[in-house]
CSV table of C-alpha atoms in Angstrom, one decimal:
chain,number,residue,atom,x,y,z
A,1,UNK,CA,0.0,0.0,0.0
A,2,UNK,CA,1.2,3.5,-0.7
A,3,UNK,CA,0.5,7.0,0.4
A,4,UNK,CA,1.6,10.2,-1.4
A,5,UNK,CA,4.1,12.6,0.0
A,6,UNK,CA,2.4,15.9,0.9
A,7,UNK,CA,5.0,18.2,2.5
A,8,UNK,CA,7.5,20.4,0.6
A,9,UNK,CA,10.9,18.7,0.3
A,10,UNK,CA,9.5,15.2,0.5
A,11,UNK,CA,10.1,12.5,-2.0
A,12,UNK,CA,7.3,13.3,-4.4
A,13,UNK,CA,6.3,9.7,-5.2
A,14,UNK,CA,4.1,7.4,-3.1
A,15,UNK,CA,5.8,5.7,-0.2
A,16,UNK,CA,5.1,2.3,1.4
A,17,UNK,CA,3.1,2.0,4.5
A,18,UNK,CA,2.7,-1.1,6.8
A,19,UNK,CA,0.0,-3.6,6.2
A,20,UNK,CA,-1.6,-5.7,8.9
A,21,UNK,CA,-3.9,-8.7,8.9
A,22,UNK,CA,-6.9,-6.4,9.1
A,23,UNK,CA,-6.0,-5.1,5.6
A,24,UNK,CA,-5.9,-8.5,4.0
A,25,UNK,CA,-9.7,-8.7,3.4
A,26,UNK,CA,-9.7,-5.4,1.5
A,27,UNK,CA,-6.7,-6.4,-0.6
A,28,UNK,CA,-8.2,-9.7,-1.5
A,29,UNK,CA,-11.5,-8.1,-2.5
A,30,UNK,CA,-11.6,-8.1,-6.4
A,31,UNK,CA,-13.7,-5.0,-6.5
A,32,UNK,CA,-10.8,-2.9,-5.0
A,33,UNK,CA,-8.5,-3.7,-7.9
A,34,UNK,CA,-5.2,-4.0,-6.0
A,35,UNK,CA,-2.2,-4.9,-8.1
A,36,UNK,CA,1.0,-6.7,-6.9
A,37,UNK,CA,4.5,-7.0,-8.4
A,38,UNK,CA,7.7,-8.8,-7.6
A,39,UNK,CA,10.1,-7.4,-4.9
A,40,UNK,CA,13.2,-6.7,-6.9
A,41,UNK,CA,15.2,-4.6,-4.4
A,42,UNK,CA,16.2,-1.9,-6.8
A,43,UNK,CA,17.1,1.7,-6.0
A,44,UNK,CA,13.9,3.7,-5.7
A,45,UNK,CA,14.0,6.8,-7.9
A,46,UNK,CA,11.7,9.3,-9.6
A,47,UNK,CA,12.6,10.1,-13.3
A,48,UNK,CA,12.0,13.6,-14.5
A,49,UNK,CA,12.5,14.3,-18.2
A,50,UNK,CA,12.1,17.6,-20.0
A,51,UNK,CA,12.2,18.3,-23.7
A,52,UNK,CA,14.5,21.1,-24.9
A,53,UNK,CA,13.6,22.4,-28.4
A,54,UNK,CA,16.2,23.2,-31.0
A,55,UNK,CA,19.0,21.7,-29.0
A,56,UNK,CA,22.3,21.2,-31.1
A,57,UNK,CA,23.3,17.6,-31.7
A,58,UNK,CA,26.4,16.3,-33.7
A,59,UNK,CA,25.4,13.5,-36.0
A,60,UNK,CA,27.6,11.2,-38.0
A,61,UNK,CA,27.0,11.7,-41.7
A,62,UNK,CA,28.4,10.4,-45.0
A,63,UNK,CA,29.9,12.4,-47.9
A,64,UNK,CA,26.4,13.6,-48.9
A,65,UNK,CA,25.6,14.7,-45.4
A,66,UNK,CA,23.1,11.9,-45.0
A,67,UNK,CA,22.9,10.4,-41.5
A,68,UNK,CA,24.8,7.2,-40.9
A,69,UNK,CA,23.4,4.5,-38.6
A,70,UNK,CA,25.9,4.4,-35.7
A,71,UNK,CA,26.2,4.5,-32.0
A,72,UNK,CA,25.3,8.1,-31.0
A,73,UNK,CA,27.7,10.3,-29.1
A,74,UNK,CA,26.9,10.7,-25.4
A,75,UNK,CA,26.1,14.0,-23.8
A,76,UNK,CA,29.7,14.6,-22.5
A,77,UNK,CA,31.2,14.0,-26.0
A,78,UNK,CA,28.5,16.2,-27.6
A,79,UNK,CA,29.2,19.0,-25.2
A,80,UNK,CA,33.0,18.7,-25.8
A,81,UNK,CA,32.6,18.9,-29.6
A,82,UNK,CA,30.1,21.7,-29.4
A,83,UNK,CA,32.5,23.7,-27.2
A,84,UNK,CA,35.4,23.1,-29.5
A,85,UNK,CA,33.3,24.2,-32.5
A,86,UNK,CA,32.3,27.4,-30.8
A,87,UNK,CA,35.9,28.2,-29.8
A,88,UNK,CA,37.0,27.7,-33.4
A,89,UNK,CA,34.3,30.1,-34.6
A,90,UNK,CA,35.2,32.8,-32.1
A,91,UNK,CA,39.0,32.5,-32.4
A,92,UNK,CA,39.1,31.9,-36.2
A,93,UNK,CA,41.2,28.7,-35.5
A,94,UNK,CA,41.8,26.2,-38.3
A,95,UNK,CA,41.4,23.2,-35.9
A,96,UNK,CA,41.0,22.2,-32.3
A,97,UNK,CA,43.3,19.4,-31.1
A,98,UNK,CA,43.5,17.5,-27.8
A,99,UNK,CA,39.8,16.6,-27.5
A,100,UNK,CA,39.7,13.9,-24.8
A,101,UNK,CA,36.4,12.2,-25.4
A,102,UNK,CA,34.9,9.2,-23.8
A,103,UNK,CA,35.3,7.2,-27.0
A,104,UNK,CA,38.9,8.3,-27.6
A,105,UNK,CA,41.2,11.3,-28.4
A,106,UNK,CA,40.5,13.5,-31.4
A,107,UNK,CA,41.2,16.6,-33.4
A,108,UNK,CA,38.4,18.6,-34.9
A,109,UNK,CA,38.8,20.4,-38.3
A,110,UNK,CA,36.3,22.0,-40.7
A,111,UNK,CA,35.2,19.9,-43.7
A,112,UNK,CA,36.9,21.3,-46.8
A,113,UNK,CA,33.9,20.3,-49.0
A,114,UNK,CA,31.4,22.2,-46.9
A,115,UNK,CA,30.8,25.9,-46.8
A,116,UNK,CA,28.1,26.1,-44.1
A,117,UNK,CA,30.5,25.7,-41.2
A,118,UNK,CA,28.2,23.1,-39.7
A,119,UNK,CA,30.1,20.0,-41.0
A,120,UNK,CA,33.3,19.0,-39.2
A,121,UNK,CA,35.8,16.1,-39.5
A,122,UNK,CA,36.8,14.5,-36.2
A,123,UNK,CA,40.1,12.7,-36.6
A,124,UNK,CA,39.7,10.1,-33.8
A,125,UNK,CA,42.0,7.6,-32.2
A,126,UNK,CA,39.5,5.3,-30.5
A,127,UNK,CA,40.2,3.9,-27.1
A,128,UNK,CA,42.3,0.7,-27.3
A,129,UNK,CA,43.3,1.4,-30.9
A,130,UNK,CA,46.5,2.8,-32.5
A,131,UNK,CA,44.8,3.7,-35.8
A,132,UNK,CA,43.3,7.1,-36.7
A,133,UNK,CA,39.8,7.2,-38.2
A,134,UNK,CA,38.0,10.2,-39.8
A,135,UNK,CA,34.5,10.7,-38.6
A,136,UNK,CA,32.3,13.3,-40.5
A,137,UNK,CA,29.9,15.1,-38.2
A,138,UNK,CA,27.1,17.5,-38.9
A,139,UNK,CA,25.6,19.9,-36.4
A,140,UNK,CA,21.8,19.6,-36.4
A,141,UNK,CA,19.2,21.1,-34.1
A,142,UNK,CA,16.2,19.1,-32.8
A,143,UNK,CA,14.2,18.3,-29.7
A,144,UNK,CA,16.1,16.4,-27.0
A,145,UNK,CA,14.9,15.1,-23.7
A,146,UNK,CA,17.1,15.7,-20.7
A,147,UNK,CA,16.5,13.1,-18.0
A,148,UNK,CA,17.2,13.4,-14.3
A,149,UNK,CA,16.8,10.9,-11.5
A,150,UNK,CA,16.0,11.8,-7.9
A,151,UNK,CA,16.6,9.3,-5.1
A,152,UNK,CA,14.6,9.0,-1.9
A,153,UNK,CA,16.9,11.3,0.1
A,154,UNK,CA,16.0,14.2,-2.3
A,155,UNK,CA,19.6,15.4,-1.7
A,156,UNK,CA,21.1,14.2,-5.0
A,157,UNK,CA,20.1,14.6,-8.6
A,158,UNK,CA,21.6,12.4,-11.4
A,159,UNK,CA,21.7,13.5,-15.0
A,160,UNK,CA,21.5,10.7,-17.5
A,161,UNK,CA,24.2,11.2,-20.1
A,162,UNK,CA,22.5,9.0,-22.7
A,163,UNK,CA,19.5,10.3,-24.6
A,164,UNK,CA,16.2,8.5,-24.1
A,165,UNK,CA,13.7,8.3,-27.1
A,166,UNK,CA,10.7,9.9,-25.2
A,167,UNK,CA,8.1,11.2,-27.5
A,168,UNK,CA,8.6,14.8,-28.5
A,169,UNK,CA,4.9,15.5,-28.0
A,170,UNK,CA,5.4,15.1,-24.3
A,171,UNK,CA,7.4,18.1,-23.0
A,172,UNK,CA,7.8,16.9,-19.4
A,173,UNK,CA,7.4,13.4,-17.9
A,174,UNK,CA,7.5,12.2,-14.3
A,175,UNK,CA,7.8,8.5,-13.8
A,176,UNK,CA,8.1,6.5,-10.6
A,177,UNK,CA,10.2,3.3,-10.5
A,178,UNK,CA,13.5,1.7,-9.5
A,179,UNK,CA,16.9,1.1,-11.0
A,180,UNK,CA,17.8,-2.5,-11.3
A,181,UNK,CA,21.0,-4.3,-12.3
A,182,UNK,CA,20.3,-6.8,-15.1
A,183,UNK,CA,22.6,-9.7,-15.8
A,184,UNK,CA,22.2,-11.5,-19.1
A,185,UNK,CA,22.1,-15.3,-19.1
A,186,UNK,CA,25.6,-16.8,-19.0
A,187,UNK,CA,26.5,-20.3,-19.9
A,188,UNK,CA,28.0,-22.3,-17.0
A,189,UNK,CA,31.7,-21.8,-16.7
A,190,UNK,CA,31.8,-18.5,-18.7
A,191,UNK,CA,32.8,-15.3,-17.0
A,192,UNK,CA,30.0,-13.1,-15.8
A,193,UNK,CA,29.3,-10.3,-18.3
A,194,UNK,CA,29.0,-6.7,-17.2
A,195,UNK,CA,25.5,-6.0,-16.0
A,196,UNK,CA,23.2,-3.6,-17.6
A,197,UNK,CA,20.9,-1.0,-15.9
A,198,UNK,CA,17.2,-1.1,-16.2
A,199,UNK,CA,14.7,1.6,-15.0
A,200,UNK,CA,11.6,-0.4,-14.1
A,201,UNK,CA,8.6,1.9,-14.2
A,202,UNK,CA,5.5,1.1,-12.0
A,203,UNK,CA,3.8,4.5,-11.9
A,204,UNK,CA,3.2,7.6,-14.0
A,205,UNK,CA,2.9,10.7,-11.8
A,206,UNK,CA,2.3,13.5,-14.4
A,207,UNK,CA,3.2,14.8,-17.8
A,208,UNK,CA,2.9,17.8,-20.0
A,209,UNK,CA,1.8,17.4,-23.6
A,210,UNK,CA,1.8,19.7,-26.6
A,211,UNK,CA,-1.6,21.1,-27.4
A,212,UNK,CA,-2.6,20.4,-31.1
A,213,UNK,CA,-3.4,24.1,-31.8
A,214,UNK,CA,0.1,25.2,-30.9
A,215,UNK,CA,-0.9,26.7,-27.6
A,216,UNK,CA,0.9,26.3,-24.3
A,217,UNK,CA,1.7,22.8,-23.2
A,218,UNK,CA,-1.1,21.1,-21.3
A,219,UNK,CA,-0.3,19.8,-17.8
A,220,UNK,CA,-1.8,16.4,-17.0
A,221,UNK,CA,-1.9,15.6,-13.3
A,222,UNK,CA,-3.0,12.0,-13.2
A,223,UNK,CA,-2.4,11.1,-9.6
A,224,UNK,CA,-6.1,11.1,-9.0
A,225,UNK,CA,-6.6,8.4,-11.7
A,226,UNK,CA,-6.7,4.8,-10.5
A,227,UNK,CA,-3.6,2.7,-10.5
A,228,UNK,CA,-4.9,0.6,-13.3
A,229,UNK,CA,-5.5,3.7,-15.4
A,230,UNK,CA,-2.0,5.0,-14.7
A,231,UNK,CA,-0.5,1.6,-15.4
A,232,UNK,CA,-2.1,1.6,-18.9
A,233,UNK,CA,-0.9,5.2,-19.5
A,234,UNK,CA,2.7,4.2,-18.9
A,235,UNK,CA,2.5,2.0,-22.0
A,236,UNK,CA,0.0,4.0,-24.1
A,237,UNK,CA,1.3,7.6,-23.6
A,238,UNK,CA,5.0,7.1,-22.9
A,239,UNK,CA,6.7,3.8,-23.6
A,240,UNK,CA,4.9,2.7,-26.8
A,241,UNK,CA,5.4,6.1,-28.5
A,242,UNK,CA,9.0,6.0,-27.3
A,243,UNK,CA,9.5,2.7,-29.1
A,244,UNK,CA,7.9,4.0,-32.2
A,245,UNK,CA,10.2,7.0,-32.2
A,246,UNK,CA,13.2,4.8,-31.7
A,247,UNK,CA,12.3,2.6,-34.7
A,248,UNK,CA,11.7,5.7,-36.9
A,249,UNK,CA,15.1,7.2,-36.1
A,250,UNK,CA,18.0,6.2,-38.3
A,251,UNK,CA,20.4,7.1,-35.5
A,252,UNK,CA,19.9,4.6,-32.7
A,253,UNK,CA,19.4,5.7,-29.1
A,254,UNK,CA,21.9,4.5,-26.5
A,255,UNK,CA,20.8,1.4,-24.6
A,256,UNK,CA,23.0,2.1,-21.5
A,257,UNK,CA,19.8,2.4,-19.4
A,258,UNK,CA,16.8,0.5,-20.7
A,259,UNK,CA,13.3,1.6,-19.6
A,260,UNK,CA,10.6,-0.9,-19.1
A,261,UNK,CA,7.2,-1.2,-17.4
A,262,UNK,CA,7.3,-3.4,-14.4
A,263,UNK,CA,4.9,-6.4,-14.6
A,264,UNK,CA,1.9,-6.0,-12.3
A,265,UNK,CA,-0.8,-8.6,-11.6
A,266,UNK,CA,-4.3,-8.2,-10.1
A,267,UNK,CA,-4.6,-9.9,-6.8
A,268,UNK,CA,-7.6,-11.8,-8.1
A,269,UNK,CA,-5.3,-13.3,-10.8
A,270,UNK,CA,-2.3,-14.1,-8.8
A,271,UNK,CA,-3.1,-17.8,-8.4
A,272,UNK,CA,-3.3,-18.4,-12.2
A,273,UNK,CA,-0.1,-16.3,-12.7
A,274,UNK,CA,1.8,-18.5,-10.2
A,275,UNK,CA,0.6,-21.6,-12.0
A,276,UNK,CA,1.7,-20.2,-15.3
A,277,UNK,CA,5.2,-19.6,-13.9
A,278,UNK,CA,5.4,-23.0,-12.3
A,279,UNK,CA,4.5,-24.6,-15.6
A,280,UNK,CA,7.7,-23.4,-17.2
A,281,UNK,CA,10.1,-23.9,-14.3
A,282,UNK,CA,12.0,-27.2,-13.8
A,283,UNK,CA,10.4,-29.2,-11.1
A,284,UNK,CA,12.2,-31.5,-8.6
A,285,UNK,CA,12.2,-35.1,-9.6
A,286,UNK,CA,10.3,-36.1,-6.4
A,287,UNK,CA,7.5,-33.8,-7.3
A,288,UNK,CA,7.3,-34.6,-11.0
A,289,UNK,CA,4.0,-36.5,-10.7
A,290,UNK,CA,2.4,-33.9,-8.4
A,291,UNK,CA,-0.4,-31.9,-10.1
A,292,UNK,CA,-0.2,-28.1,-10.2
A,293,UNK,CA,-3.3,-26.7,-8.6
A,294,UNK,CA,-4.4,-23.1,-8.8
A,295,UNK,CA,-6.1,-23.4,-5.5
A,296,UNK,CA,-3.0,-24.9,-3.9
A,297,UNK,CA,-0.7,-22.3,-5.2
A,298,UNK,CA,-3.0,-19.4,-4.4
A,299,UNK,CA,-3.3,-20.7,-0.8
A,300,UNK,CA,0.5,-21.2,-0.6
A,301,UNK,CA,1.0,-17.7,-1.7
A,302,UNK,CA,-1.2,-16.1,1.0
A,303,UNK,CA,-0.5,-18.5,3.9
A,304,UNK,CA,2.9,-17.0,4.9
A,305,UNK,CA,1.3,-13.5,5.0
A,306,UNK,CA,-1.6,-14.7,7.3
A,307,UNK,CA,0.5,-16.8,9.7
């Protein structure tokens, strides 16, 4: 069960409150529509993302200045190249050397075949390599979402350096969830790969959307909506449009932090869900002939809580 924070300076998302045996009847009542999810022990955070219009972005292009599908530059490298480009314009310099980027060390020079000043050549020595490569970059402006994470202490704010493909029609988004380390399946005897990071969303607190007639962004406060309605909004209004935008873009978005909706199940359906999970899990040999019963598993699920 959750209760919203109400005082200034509090963590703005709902917080857990204790449950007792007297609450079990209300939770089990199908008409109340309670949802449950697995306990994953992630780091609880609120994600705030705001769209900035006409923000400069350096995109890899070919000789005809058409975008090339490649891993995009992170925010730190984008800022470093943008700063070097601005210095070259103000100083009239022919090049800018000694750029220490996260992907390697490079030298920035104007493209001789371009007279706009917005196309540069980055002579780059990638990390771990002794060979120089020339990367043609073009400065383009477009809408970019800047995403911040707030933890429960409300004393620290973290800026995500990778760009997330949130829909540009949403100018501000506030999501509630948790950061979880995700380890890919590894064959026995193989070294453990580096884990990935997943932001698992379980609530949508509010968002601003662009009004069709070009007016001011419309603020949608949806905390008064039911949990089921907000859970559907996560997919319909945020994640599905984000996936469509990611597919439409030739330049892929970084997958350093993946965003997903956390699976939630209605309390009334928890028995059948457990049976479905048990059906795909390996069973001990001594229980191979034991039937899987929805009533049995539903009872087993709730008994430890009631004892």
